[in-house]
Short mmCIF file of C-alpha atoms and ligand atoms in Angstrom, two decimals:
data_model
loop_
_atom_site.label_atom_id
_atom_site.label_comp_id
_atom_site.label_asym_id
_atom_site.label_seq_id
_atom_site.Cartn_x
_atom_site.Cartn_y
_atom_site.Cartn_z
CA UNK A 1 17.53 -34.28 57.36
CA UNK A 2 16.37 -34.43 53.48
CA UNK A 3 17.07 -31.31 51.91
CA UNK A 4 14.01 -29.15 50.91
CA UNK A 5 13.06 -28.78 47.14
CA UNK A 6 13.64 -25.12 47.89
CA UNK A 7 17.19 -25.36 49.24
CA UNK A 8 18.33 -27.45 45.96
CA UNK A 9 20.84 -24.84 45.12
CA UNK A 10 20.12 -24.10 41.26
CA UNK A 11 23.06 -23.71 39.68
CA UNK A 12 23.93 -27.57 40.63
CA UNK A 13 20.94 -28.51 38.64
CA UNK A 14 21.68 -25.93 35.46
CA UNK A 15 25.37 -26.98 35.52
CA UNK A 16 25.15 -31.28 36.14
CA UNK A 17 24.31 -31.01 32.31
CA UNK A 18 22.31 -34.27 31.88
CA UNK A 19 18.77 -33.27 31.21
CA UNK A 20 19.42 -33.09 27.30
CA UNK A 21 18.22 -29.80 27.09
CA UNK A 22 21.74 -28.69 25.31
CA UNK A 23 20.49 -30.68 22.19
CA UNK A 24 17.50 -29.04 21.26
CA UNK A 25 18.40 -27.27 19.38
CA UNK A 26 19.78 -29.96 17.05
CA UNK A 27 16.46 -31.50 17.39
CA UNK A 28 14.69 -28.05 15.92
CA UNK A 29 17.39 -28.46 13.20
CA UNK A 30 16.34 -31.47 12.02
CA UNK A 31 12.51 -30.96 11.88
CA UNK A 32 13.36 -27.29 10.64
CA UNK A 33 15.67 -29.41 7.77
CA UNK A 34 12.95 -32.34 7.46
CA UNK A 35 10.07 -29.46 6.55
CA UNK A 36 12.31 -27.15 5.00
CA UNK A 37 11.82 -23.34 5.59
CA UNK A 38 8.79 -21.44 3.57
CA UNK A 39 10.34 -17.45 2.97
CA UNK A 40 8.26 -15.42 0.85
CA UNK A 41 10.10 -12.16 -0.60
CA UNK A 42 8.51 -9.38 -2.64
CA UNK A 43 9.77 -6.77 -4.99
CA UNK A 44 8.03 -3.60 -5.93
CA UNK A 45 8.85 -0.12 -6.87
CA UNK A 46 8.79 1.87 -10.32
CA UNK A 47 8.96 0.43 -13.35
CA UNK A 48 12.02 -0.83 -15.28
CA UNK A 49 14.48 -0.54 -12.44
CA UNK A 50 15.52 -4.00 -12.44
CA UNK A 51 13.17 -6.09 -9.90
CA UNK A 52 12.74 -8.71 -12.41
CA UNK A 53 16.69 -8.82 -12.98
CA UNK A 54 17.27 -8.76 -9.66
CA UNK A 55 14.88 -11.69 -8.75
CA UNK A 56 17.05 -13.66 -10.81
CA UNK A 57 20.29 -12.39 -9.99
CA UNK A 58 19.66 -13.56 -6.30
CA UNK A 59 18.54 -16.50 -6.53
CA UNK A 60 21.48 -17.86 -9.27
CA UNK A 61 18.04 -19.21 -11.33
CA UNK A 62 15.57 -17.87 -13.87
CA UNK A 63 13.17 -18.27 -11.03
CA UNK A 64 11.26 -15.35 -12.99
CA UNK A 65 11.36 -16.99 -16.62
CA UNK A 66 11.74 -14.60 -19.42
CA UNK A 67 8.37 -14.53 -20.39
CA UNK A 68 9.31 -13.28 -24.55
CA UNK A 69 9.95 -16.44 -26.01
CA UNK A 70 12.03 -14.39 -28.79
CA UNK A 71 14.69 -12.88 -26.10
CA UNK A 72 15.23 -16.64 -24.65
CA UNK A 73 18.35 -16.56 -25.79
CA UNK A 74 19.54 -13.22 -25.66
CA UNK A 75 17.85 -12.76 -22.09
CA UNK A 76 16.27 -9.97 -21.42
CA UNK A 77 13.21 -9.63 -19.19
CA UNK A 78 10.01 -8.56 -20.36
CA UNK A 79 7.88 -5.83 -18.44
CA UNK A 80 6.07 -7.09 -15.81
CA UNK A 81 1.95 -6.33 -15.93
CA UNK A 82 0.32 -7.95 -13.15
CA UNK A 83 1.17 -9.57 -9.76
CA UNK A 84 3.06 -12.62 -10.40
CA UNK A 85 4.08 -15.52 -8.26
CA UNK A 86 7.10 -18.24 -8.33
CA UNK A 87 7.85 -21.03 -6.29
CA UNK A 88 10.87 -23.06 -6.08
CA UNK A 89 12.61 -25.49 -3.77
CA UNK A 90 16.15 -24.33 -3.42
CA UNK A 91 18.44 -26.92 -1.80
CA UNK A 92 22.09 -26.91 0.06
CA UNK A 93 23.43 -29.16 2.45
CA UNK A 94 20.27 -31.49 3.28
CA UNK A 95 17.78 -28.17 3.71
CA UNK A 96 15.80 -26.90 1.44
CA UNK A 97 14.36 -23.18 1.62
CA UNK A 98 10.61 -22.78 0.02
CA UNK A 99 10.87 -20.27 -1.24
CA UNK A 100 7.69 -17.84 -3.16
CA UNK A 101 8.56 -14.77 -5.38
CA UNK A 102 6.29 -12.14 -5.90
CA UNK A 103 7.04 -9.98 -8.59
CA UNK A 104 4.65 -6.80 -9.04
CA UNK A 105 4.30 -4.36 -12.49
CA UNK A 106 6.17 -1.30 -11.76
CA UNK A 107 4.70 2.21 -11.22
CA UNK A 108 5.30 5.37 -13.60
CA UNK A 109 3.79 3.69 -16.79
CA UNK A 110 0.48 6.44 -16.16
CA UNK A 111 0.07 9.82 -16.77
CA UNK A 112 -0.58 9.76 -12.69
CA UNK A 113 0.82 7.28 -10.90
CA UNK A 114 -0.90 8.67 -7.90
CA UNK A 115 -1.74 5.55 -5.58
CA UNK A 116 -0.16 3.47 -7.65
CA UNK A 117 0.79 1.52 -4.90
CA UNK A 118 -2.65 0.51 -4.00
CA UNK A 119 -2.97 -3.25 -5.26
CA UNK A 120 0.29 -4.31 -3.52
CA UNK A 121 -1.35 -2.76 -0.52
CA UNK A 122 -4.35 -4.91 -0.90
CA UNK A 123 -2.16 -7.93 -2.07
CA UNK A 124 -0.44 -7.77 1.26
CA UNK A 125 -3.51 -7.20 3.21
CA UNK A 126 -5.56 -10.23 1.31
CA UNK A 127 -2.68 -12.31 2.34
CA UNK A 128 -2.80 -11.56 5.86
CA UNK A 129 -6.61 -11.92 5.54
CA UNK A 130 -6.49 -15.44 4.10
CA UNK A 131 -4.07 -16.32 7.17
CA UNK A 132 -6.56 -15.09 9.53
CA UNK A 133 -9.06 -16.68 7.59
CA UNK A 134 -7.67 -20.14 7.92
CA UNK A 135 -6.41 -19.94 11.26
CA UNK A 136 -10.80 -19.34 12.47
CA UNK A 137 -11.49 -22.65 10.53
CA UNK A 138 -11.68 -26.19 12.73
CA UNK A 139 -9.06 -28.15 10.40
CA UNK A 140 -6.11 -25.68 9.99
CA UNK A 141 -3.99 -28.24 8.48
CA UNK A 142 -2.72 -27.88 4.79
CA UNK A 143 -2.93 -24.24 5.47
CA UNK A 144 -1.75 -21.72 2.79
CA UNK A 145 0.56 -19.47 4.13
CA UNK A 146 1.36 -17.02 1.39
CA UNK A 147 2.38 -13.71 4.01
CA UNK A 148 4.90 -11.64 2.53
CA UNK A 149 8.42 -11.58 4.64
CA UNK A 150 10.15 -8.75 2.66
CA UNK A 151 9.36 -6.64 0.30
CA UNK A 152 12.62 -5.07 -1.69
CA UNK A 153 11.42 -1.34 -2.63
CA UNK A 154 13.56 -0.33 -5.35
CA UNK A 155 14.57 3.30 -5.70
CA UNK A 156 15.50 5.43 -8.91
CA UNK A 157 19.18 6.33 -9.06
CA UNK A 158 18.95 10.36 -9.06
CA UNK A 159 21.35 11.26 -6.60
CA UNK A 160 18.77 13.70 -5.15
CA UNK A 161 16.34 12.07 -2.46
CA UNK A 162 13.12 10.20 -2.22
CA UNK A 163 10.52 11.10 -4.65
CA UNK A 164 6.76 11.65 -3.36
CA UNK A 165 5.25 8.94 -4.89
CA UNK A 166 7.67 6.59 -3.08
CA UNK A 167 7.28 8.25 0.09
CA UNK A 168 3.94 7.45 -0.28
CA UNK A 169 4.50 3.90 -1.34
CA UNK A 170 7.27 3.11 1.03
CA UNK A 171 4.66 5.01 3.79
CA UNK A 172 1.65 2.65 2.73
CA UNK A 173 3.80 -0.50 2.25
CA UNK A 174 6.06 -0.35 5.27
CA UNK A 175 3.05 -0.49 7.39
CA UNK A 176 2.40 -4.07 5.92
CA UNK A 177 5.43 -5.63 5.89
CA UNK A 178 9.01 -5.79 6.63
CA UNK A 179 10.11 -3.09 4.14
CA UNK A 180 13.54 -3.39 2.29
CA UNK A 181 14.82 -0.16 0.22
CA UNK A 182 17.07 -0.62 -2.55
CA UNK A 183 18.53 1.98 -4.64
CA UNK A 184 18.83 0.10 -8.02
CA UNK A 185 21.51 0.50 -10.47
CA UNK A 186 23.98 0.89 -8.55
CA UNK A 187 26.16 1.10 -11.58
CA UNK A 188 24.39 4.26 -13.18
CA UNK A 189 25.73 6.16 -9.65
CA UNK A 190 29.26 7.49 -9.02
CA UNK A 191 30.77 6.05 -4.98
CA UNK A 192 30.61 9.33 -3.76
CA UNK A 193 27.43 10.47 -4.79
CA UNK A 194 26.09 7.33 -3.63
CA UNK A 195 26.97 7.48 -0.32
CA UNK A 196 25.66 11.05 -0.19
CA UNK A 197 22.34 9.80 -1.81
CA UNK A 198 22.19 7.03 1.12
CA UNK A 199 22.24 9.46 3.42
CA UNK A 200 19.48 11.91 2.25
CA UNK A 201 17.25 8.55 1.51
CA UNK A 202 17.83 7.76 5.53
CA UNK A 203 17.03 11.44 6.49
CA UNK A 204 14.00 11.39 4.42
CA UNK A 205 12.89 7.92 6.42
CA UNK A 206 13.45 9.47 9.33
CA UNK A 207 11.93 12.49 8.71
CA UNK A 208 9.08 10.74 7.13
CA UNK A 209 8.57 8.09 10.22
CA UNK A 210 8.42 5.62 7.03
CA UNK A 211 8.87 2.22 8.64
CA UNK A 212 11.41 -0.08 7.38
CA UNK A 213 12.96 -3.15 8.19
CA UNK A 214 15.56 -2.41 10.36
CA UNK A 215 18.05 -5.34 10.22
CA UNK A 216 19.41 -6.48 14.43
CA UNK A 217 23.01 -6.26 14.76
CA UNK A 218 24.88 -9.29 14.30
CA UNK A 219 25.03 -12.35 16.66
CA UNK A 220 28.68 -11.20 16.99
CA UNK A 221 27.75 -8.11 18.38
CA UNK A 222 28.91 -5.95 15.20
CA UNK A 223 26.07 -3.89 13.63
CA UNK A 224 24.84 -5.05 10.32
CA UNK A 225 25.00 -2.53 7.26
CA UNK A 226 22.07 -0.30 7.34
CA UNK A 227 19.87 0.12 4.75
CA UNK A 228 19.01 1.43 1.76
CA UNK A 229 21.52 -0.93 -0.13
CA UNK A 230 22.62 -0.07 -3.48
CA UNK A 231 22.17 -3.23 -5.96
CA UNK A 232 23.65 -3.92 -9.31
CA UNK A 233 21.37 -6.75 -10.87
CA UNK A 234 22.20 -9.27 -13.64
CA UNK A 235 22.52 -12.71 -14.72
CA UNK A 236 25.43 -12.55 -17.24
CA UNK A 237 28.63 -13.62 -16.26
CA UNK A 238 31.90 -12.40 -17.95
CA UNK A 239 35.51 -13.37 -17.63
CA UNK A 240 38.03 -11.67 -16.20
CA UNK A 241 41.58 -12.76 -14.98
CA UNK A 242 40.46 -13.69 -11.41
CA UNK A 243 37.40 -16.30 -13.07
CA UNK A 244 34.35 -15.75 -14.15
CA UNK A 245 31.81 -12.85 -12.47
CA UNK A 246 28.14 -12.25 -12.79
CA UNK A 247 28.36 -8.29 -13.54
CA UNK A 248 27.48 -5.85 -16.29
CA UNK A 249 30.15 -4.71 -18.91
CA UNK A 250 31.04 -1.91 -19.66
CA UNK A 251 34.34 -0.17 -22.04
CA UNK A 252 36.17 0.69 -18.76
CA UNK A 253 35.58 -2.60 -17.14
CA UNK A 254 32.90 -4.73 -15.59
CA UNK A 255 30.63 -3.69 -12.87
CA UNK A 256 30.56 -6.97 -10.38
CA UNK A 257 27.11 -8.20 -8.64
CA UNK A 258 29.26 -9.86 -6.21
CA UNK A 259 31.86 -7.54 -5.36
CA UNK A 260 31.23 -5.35 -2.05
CA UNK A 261 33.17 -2.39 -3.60
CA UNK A 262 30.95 -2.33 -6.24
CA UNK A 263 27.95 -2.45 -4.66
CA UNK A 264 25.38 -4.21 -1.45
CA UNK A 265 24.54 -6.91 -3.05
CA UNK A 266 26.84 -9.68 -1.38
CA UNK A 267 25.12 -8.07 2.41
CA UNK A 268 21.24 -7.56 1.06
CA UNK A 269 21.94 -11.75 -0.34
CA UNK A 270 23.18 -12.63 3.10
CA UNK A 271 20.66 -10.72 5.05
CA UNK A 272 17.74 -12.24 3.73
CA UNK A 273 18.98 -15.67 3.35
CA UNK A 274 21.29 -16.20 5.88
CA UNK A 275 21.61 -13.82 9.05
CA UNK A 276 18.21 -12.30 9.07
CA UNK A 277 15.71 -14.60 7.75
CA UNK A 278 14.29 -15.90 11.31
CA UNK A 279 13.89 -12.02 12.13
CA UNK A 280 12.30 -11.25 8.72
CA UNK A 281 9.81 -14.52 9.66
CA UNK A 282 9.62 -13.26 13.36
CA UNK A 283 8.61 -9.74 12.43
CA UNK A 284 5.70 -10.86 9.24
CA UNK A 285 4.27 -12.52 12.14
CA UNK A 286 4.57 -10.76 15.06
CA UNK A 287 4.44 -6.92 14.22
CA UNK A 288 2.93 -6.89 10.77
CA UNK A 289 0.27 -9.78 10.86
CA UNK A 290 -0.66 -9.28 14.54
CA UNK A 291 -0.89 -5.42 13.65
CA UNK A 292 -2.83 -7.01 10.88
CA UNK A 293 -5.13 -9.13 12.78
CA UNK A 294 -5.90 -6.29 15.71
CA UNK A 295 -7.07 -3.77 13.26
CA UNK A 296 -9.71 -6.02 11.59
CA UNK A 297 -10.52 -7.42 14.98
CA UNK A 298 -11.59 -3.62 16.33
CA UNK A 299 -13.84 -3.19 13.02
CA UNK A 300 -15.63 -6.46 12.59
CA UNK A 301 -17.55 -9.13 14.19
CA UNK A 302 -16.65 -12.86 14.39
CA UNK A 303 -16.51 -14.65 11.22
CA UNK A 304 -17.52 -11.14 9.22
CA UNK A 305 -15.76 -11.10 6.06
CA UNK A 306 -12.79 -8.47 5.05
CA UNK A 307 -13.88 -5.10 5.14
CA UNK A 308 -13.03 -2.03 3.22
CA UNK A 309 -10.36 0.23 5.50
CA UNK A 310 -11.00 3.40 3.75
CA UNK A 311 -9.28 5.25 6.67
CA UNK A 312 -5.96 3.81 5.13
CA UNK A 313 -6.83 2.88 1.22
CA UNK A 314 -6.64 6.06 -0.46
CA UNK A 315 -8.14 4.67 -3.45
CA UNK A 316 -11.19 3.96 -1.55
CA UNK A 317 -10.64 7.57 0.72
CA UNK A 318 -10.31 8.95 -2.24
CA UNK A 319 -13.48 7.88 -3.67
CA UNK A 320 -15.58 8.56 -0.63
CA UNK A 321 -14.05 11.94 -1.12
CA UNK A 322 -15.43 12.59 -4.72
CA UNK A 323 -18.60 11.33 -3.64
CA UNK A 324 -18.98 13.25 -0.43
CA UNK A 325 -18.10 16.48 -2.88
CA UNK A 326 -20.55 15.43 -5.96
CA UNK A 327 -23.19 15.12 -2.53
CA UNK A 328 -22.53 18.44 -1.48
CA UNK A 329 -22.74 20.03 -4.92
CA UNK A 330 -25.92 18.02 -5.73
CA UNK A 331 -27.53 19.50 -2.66
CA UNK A 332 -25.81 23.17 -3.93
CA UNK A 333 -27.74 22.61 -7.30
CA UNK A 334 -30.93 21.65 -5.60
CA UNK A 335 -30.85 24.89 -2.75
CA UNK A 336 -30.77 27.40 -5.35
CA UNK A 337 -33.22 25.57 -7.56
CA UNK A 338 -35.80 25.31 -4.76
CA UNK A 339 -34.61 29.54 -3.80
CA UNK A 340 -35.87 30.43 -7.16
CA UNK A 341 -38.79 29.03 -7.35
CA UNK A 342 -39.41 30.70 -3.45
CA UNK A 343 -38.25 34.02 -5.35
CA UNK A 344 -41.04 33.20 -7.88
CA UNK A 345 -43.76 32.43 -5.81
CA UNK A 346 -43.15 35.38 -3.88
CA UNK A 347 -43.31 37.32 -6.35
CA UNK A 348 -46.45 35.81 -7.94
CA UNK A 349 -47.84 36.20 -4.95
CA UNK A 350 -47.01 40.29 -4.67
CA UNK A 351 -48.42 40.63 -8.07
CA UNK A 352 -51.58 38.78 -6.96
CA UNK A 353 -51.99 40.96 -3.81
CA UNK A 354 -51.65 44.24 -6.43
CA UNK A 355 -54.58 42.20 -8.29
CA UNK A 356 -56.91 42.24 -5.22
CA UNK A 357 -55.89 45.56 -4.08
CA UNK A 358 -56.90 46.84 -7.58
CA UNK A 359 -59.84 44.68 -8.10
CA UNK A 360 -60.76 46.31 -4.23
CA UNK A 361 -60.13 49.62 -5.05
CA UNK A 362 -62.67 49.52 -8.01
CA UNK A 363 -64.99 47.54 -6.51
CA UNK A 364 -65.22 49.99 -3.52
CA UNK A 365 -65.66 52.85 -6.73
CA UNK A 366 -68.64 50.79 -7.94
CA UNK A 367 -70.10 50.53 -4.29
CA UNK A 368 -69.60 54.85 -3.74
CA UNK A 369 -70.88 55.21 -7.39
CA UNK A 370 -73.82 52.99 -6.61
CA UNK A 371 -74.67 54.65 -3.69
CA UNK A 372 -74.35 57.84 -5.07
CA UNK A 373 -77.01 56.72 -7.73
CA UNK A 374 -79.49 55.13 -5.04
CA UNK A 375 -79.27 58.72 -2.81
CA UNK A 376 -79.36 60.78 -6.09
CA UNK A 377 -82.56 58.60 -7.02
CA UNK A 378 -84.64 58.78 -3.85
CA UNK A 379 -83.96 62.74 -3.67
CA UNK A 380 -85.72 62.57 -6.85
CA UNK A 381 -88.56 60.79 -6.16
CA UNK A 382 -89.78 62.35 -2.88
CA UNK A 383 -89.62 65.88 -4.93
CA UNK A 384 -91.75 63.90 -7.45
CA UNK A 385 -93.89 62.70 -4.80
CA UNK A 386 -94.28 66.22 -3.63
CA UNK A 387 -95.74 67.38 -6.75
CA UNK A 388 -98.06 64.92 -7.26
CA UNK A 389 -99.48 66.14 -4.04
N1 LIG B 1 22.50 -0.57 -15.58
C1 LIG B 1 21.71 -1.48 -15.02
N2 LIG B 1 20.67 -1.99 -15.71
C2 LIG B 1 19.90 -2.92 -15.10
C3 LIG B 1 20.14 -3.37 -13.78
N3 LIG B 1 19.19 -4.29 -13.47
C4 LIG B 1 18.40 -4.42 -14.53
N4 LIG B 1 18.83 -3.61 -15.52
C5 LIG B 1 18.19 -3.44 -16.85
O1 LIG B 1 17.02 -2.64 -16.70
C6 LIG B 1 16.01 -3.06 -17.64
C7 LIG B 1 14.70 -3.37 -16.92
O2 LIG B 1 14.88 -4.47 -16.08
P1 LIG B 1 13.65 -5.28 -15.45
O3 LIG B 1 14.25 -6.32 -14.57
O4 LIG B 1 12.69 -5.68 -16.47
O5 LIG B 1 12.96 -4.12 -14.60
P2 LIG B 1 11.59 -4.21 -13.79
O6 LIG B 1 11.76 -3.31 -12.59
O7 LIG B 1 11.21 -5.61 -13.52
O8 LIG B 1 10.57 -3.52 -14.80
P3 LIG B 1 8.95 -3.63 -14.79
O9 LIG B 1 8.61 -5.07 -14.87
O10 LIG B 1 8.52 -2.84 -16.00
O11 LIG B 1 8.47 -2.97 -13.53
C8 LIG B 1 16.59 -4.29 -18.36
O12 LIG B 1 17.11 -3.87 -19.57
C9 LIG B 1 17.72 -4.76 -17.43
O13 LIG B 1 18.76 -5.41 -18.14
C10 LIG B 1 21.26 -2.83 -13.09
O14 LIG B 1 21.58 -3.15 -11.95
N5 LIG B 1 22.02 -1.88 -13.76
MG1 LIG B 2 9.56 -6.73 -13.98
#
């Protein structure tokens, strides 16, 4: 009798090896390798804490040219003002990574910094918008896919913990996108007081609920160094007896980019480019775009363009706010206006009735004087009457 399709037993089929399955994933490497891999990474945080630097110090490139044409050559970056964006095609071993750079102007250069935050909000928003966008239209070829994978949140150095305005921004942003904190200048912070600042920073996440990219362990099994990770950034390199090191110099010696004593950068550098890219890619599209795409899906019909979420922009909250309290006042201003003109009348209208009552009360004087006059006259007359006769 010909065995069944059911009594197959399975493991024979999973173990004879010959369907070709096993090579797949060479397959996916090449067309992975053929396209080459698009990663978009963001950096944002207060001003002059080194994103710019740090841009460049990762990617061994002035991706982020120097924009001051006098500090070329004694390279220093420039302040960033607005939203910028770099591309550039980094290769190794027959792949090439596509990679975008979004560099954004730092906060603290305002006498409140107080939302601060906001435009990298909507930046990250409008890009998950333009996905959506594209994805509704018939042709979806040549698409622009310009979602933000990570976004590096740099940290001042204090040594004490988070300061509102970043647990605001980190708050606002980490709802967008996979969020990456950094405490910068690494080199401005003793080891000890660095670890102890780590610590309160992770407290203060948790604490918070502030939602951050929190990296899988390793495909060994090992857990991967949790964040925040403390970066030293730069792009000079200096000798020392061992070679050449990209680091900063200073009289006691040279703080090394590249040395994991020194500081994170070697683990935050193989994170994002080698370990954890897929789940940085995995996570923009499944958590923060589909989080994304839900939201606006609940508040608009199809095809409707983008609109406003003032429940979660606190610019625009913020402005319904002030208008909702210049309503209220308006109203304020007009209730006591229309009260005192009620007062008025009512009062016009009192001295009115003590008019009449007046104007009565003499007229009713006339009326008993008049009569008094008419009786006082025909008693008169009769007597006259009388003496006629
Ligand atoms: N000590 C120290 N200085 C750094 C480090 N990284 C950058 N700097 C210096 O800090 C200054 C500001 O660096 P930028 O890269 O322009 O900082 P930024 O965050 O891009 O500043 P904005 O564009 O204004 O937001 C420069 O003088 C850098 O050389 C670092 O790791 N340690
Ligand atoms: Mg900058």
């Amino acid at each position: 009798m010909a065995p069944s399709a059911d009594s197959i037993p399975a493991p024979a089929v999973q173990s004879a090896g010959v369907i070709g399955i096993g090579s797949l994933p060479n397959q996916r490497h090449k067309i992975v390798a053929k396209k080459g891999a698009n990663f978009t990474l963001m950096v944002a945080g207060e001003s002059g804490l080194g994103k710019t630097t740090l841009i460049n110090t990762l990617f061994s490139t002035d991706i982020k040219p120097y924009q001051n044409p006098r500090t070329r050559h004694n390279p220093q970056p420039t302040r960033t003002t607005h939203i910028s964006i770099s591309r550039a095609h980094l290769s190794e071993r027959d792949f090439t990574l596509n990679l975008t750079v979004i560099d954004t102007p730092g906060f603290g250069d305002f006498v409140s910094n107080k939302n601060a935050w906001s435009p990298i909000a909507e930046f990250l928003d409008d890009q998950h918008e333009s996905y959506m966008r594209q994805e509704q239209q018939p042709m979806r070829e040549g698409r622009v896919d310009m979602r933000v994978h990570a976004c590096l949140y740099f940290i001042r150095p204090t040594g004490h913990t988070l300061r509102p305005i970043d647990i605001q921004a980190m708050k606002a942003l980490g709802t967008r996108v996979n969020l990456i904190p950094i405490i910068a200048k690494a080199d401005t912070i003793g080891a000890q007081d660095l670890e102890i600042f780590k610590e309160r920073i992770r407290n203060v996440i948790r604490a918070q609920n502030i939602s951050i990219f929190d990296p899988p362990e390793n495909t060994d099994g090992s857990p991967f160094l949790p964040p925040p990770y403390a970066l030293i950034a730069s792009t000079q390199t200096h000798q020392t007896p061992s070679g050449p090191v990209l680091g900063r110099q200073y009289l006691w010696g040279i703080a090394e980019v590249e040395n994991p004593l020194h500081c994170d950068f070697v683990h935050l550098r193989s994170l994002i480019l080698r370990t954890h890219m897929l789940d940085l890619i995995l996570a923009t599209e499944e958590t923060h775009y589909e989080s994304y795409r839900r939201s606006q899906m609940e508040i608009r019909k199809f095809g409707e363009s983008k609109a406003r979420r003032t429940a979660d922009n606190p610019k625009f909250r913020e402005e319904e706010e002030a208008l909702r309290k210049r309503f209220t006042e308006q109203v304020k201003v007009e209730e006591n206006r229309f009260r005192s003109w009620e007062q008025r009348l009512i009062q016009e209208r009192d001295r009115l009735n003590k008019d009449l009552e007046v104007a009565h009360a003499s007229v009713k004087a006339l009326e008993s004087e008049l009569e008094a006059m008419t009786l006082g006259a025909g008693s008169g007359r009769s007597t006259g009457r009388s003496l006629v006769r």
